[in-house]
Amino acid sequence: GENVEQHPSTLSVQEGDSAVIKCTYSDSASNYFPWYKQELGKRPQLIIDIRSNVGEKKDQRIAVTLNKTAKHFSLHITETQPEDSAVYFCAANQAGTALIFGKGTTLSVSS
Amino acid sequence: DTGVSQNPRHKITKRGQNVTFRCDPISEHNRLYWYRQTLGQGPEFLTYFQNEAQLEKSRLLSDRFSAERPKGSFSTLEIQRTEQGDSAMYLCASSEVSGGKTDTQYFGPGTRLTVL
């Protein structure tokens, strides 16, 4: 089955800096890669996703890149703000099946 | 609120008791997923439904766990003879799958279970 590895587990940046979180997956059949943000005590919220027919996707300060050959994908947050502080999870699946999540990255943005 | 809802939000029970949680998905969504999340970990898949049919169950789902989605709308997750190791956040998610398009799963707020 699918296995998703995520690193780093914690990341501290200064406001305005960029943050990068990386994930690798094992199942070459996976074709959907979402990223969720989870604030303390709240539900995971989708922030961006990418499908296997695309190499990069951007939404304002957030971008995701996918390298299918190497089986890894990354989240890039530019111009970080204190409200970006949260736990970020990557995940992978095949269409319509259960998501397999990484263990999460705790991002702290200090002002 | 048209998002995924879950009830109760918190449940405290004694070891050995049975508990039942409810999830109401986004109304037009045909897929419903249950996940479990413990502190410091990502959500772990338990089971999922396409309409009323249970399509897959994780190895994590022991015989004490049962889930239903009788009319293809809301779902219930029951845990019998609870153990302290069942303490976790139980998350529900829903998605719409049609024509083979990869779905986006939207999560509910979760039910936090504490087994004493």
mmCIF file of C-alpha atoms in Angstrom, chain B residues 66-110:
data_model
loop_
_atom_site.group_PDB
_atom_site.id
_atom_site.type_symbol
_atom_site.label_atom_id
_atom_site.label_comp_id
_atom_site.label_asym_id
_atom_site.label_seq_id
_atom_site.Cartn_x
_atom_site.Cartn_y
_atom_site.Cartn_z
ATOM 1 C CA SER B 66 -18.599 -0.864 12.834
ATOM 2 C CA ALA B 67 -19.739 1.814 10.426
ATOM 3 C CA GLU B 68 -22.954 2.250 8.506
ATOM 4 C CA ARG B 69 -24.419 4.607 5.967
ATOM 5 C CA PRO B 70 -27.922 3.166 5.653
ATOM 6 C CA LYS B 71 -29.505 5.600 3.219
ATOM 7 C CA GLY B 72 -26.416 6.925 1.553
ATOM 8 C CA SER B 73 -26.614 10.174 3.493
ATOM 9 C CA PHE B 74 -25.387 10.379 7.099
ATOM 10 C CA SER B 75 -23.088 7.759 8.580
ATOM 11 C CA THR B 76 -22.525 6.345 12.056
ATOM 12 C CA LEU B 77 -19.372 4.885 13.547
ATOM 13 C CA GLU B 78 -19.836 2.638 16.580
ATOM 14 C CA ILE B 79 -17.094 1.430 18.872
ATOM 15 C CA GLN B 80 -18.008 -1.428 21.165
ATOM 16 C CA ARG B 81 -16.240 -2.235 24.421
ATOM 17 C CA THR B 82 -14.070 0.857 24.229
ATOM 18 C CA GLU B 83 -10.425 0.670 25.265
ATOM 19 C CA GLN B 84 -8.102 3.474 26.360
ATOM 20 C CA GLY B 85 -6.240 3.087 23.076
ATOM 21 C CA ASP B 86 -9.382 4.182 21.247
ATOM 22 C CA SER B 87 -8.942 7.708 22.585
ATOM 23 C CA ALA B 88 -8.460 9.906 19.544
ATOM 24 C CA MET B 89 -10.106 12.433 17.271
ATOM 25 C CA TYR B 90 -12.474 10.722 14.831
ATOM 26 C CA LEU B 91 -12.744 12.685 11.613
ATOM 27 C CA CYS B 92 -15.280 12.332 8.851
ATOM 28 C CA ALA B 93 -14.760 13.594 5.314
ATOM 29 C CA SER B 94 -16.909 13.619 2.204
ATOM 30 C CA SER B 95 -16.339 14.023 -1.504
ATOM 31 C CA GLU B 96 -18.125 13.821 -4.798
ATOM 32 C CA VAL B 97 -16.791 11.262 -7.238
ATOM 33 C CA SER B 98 -18.132 11.156 -10.776
ATOM 34 C CA GLY B 99 -16.776 10.055 -14.121
ATOM 35 C CA GLY B 100 -13.485 8.903 -12.616
ATOM 36 C CA LYS B 101 -12.514 12.426 -11.589
ATOM 37 C CA THR B 102 -10.265 12.500 -8.561
ATOM 38 C CA ASP B 103 -12.186 13.833 -5.604
ATOM 39 C CA THR B 104 -11.434 16.518 -3.049
ATOM 40 C CA GLN B 105 -12.195 15.469 0.491
ATOM 41 C CA TYR B 106 -13.675 18.006 2.896
ATOM 42 C CA PHE B 107 -13.366 17.281 6.575
ATOM 43 C CA GLY B 108 -15.753 17.722 9.454
ATOM 44 C CA PRO B 109 -14.718 19.181 12.834
ATOM 45 C CA GLY B 110 -14.250 15.739 14.359
#
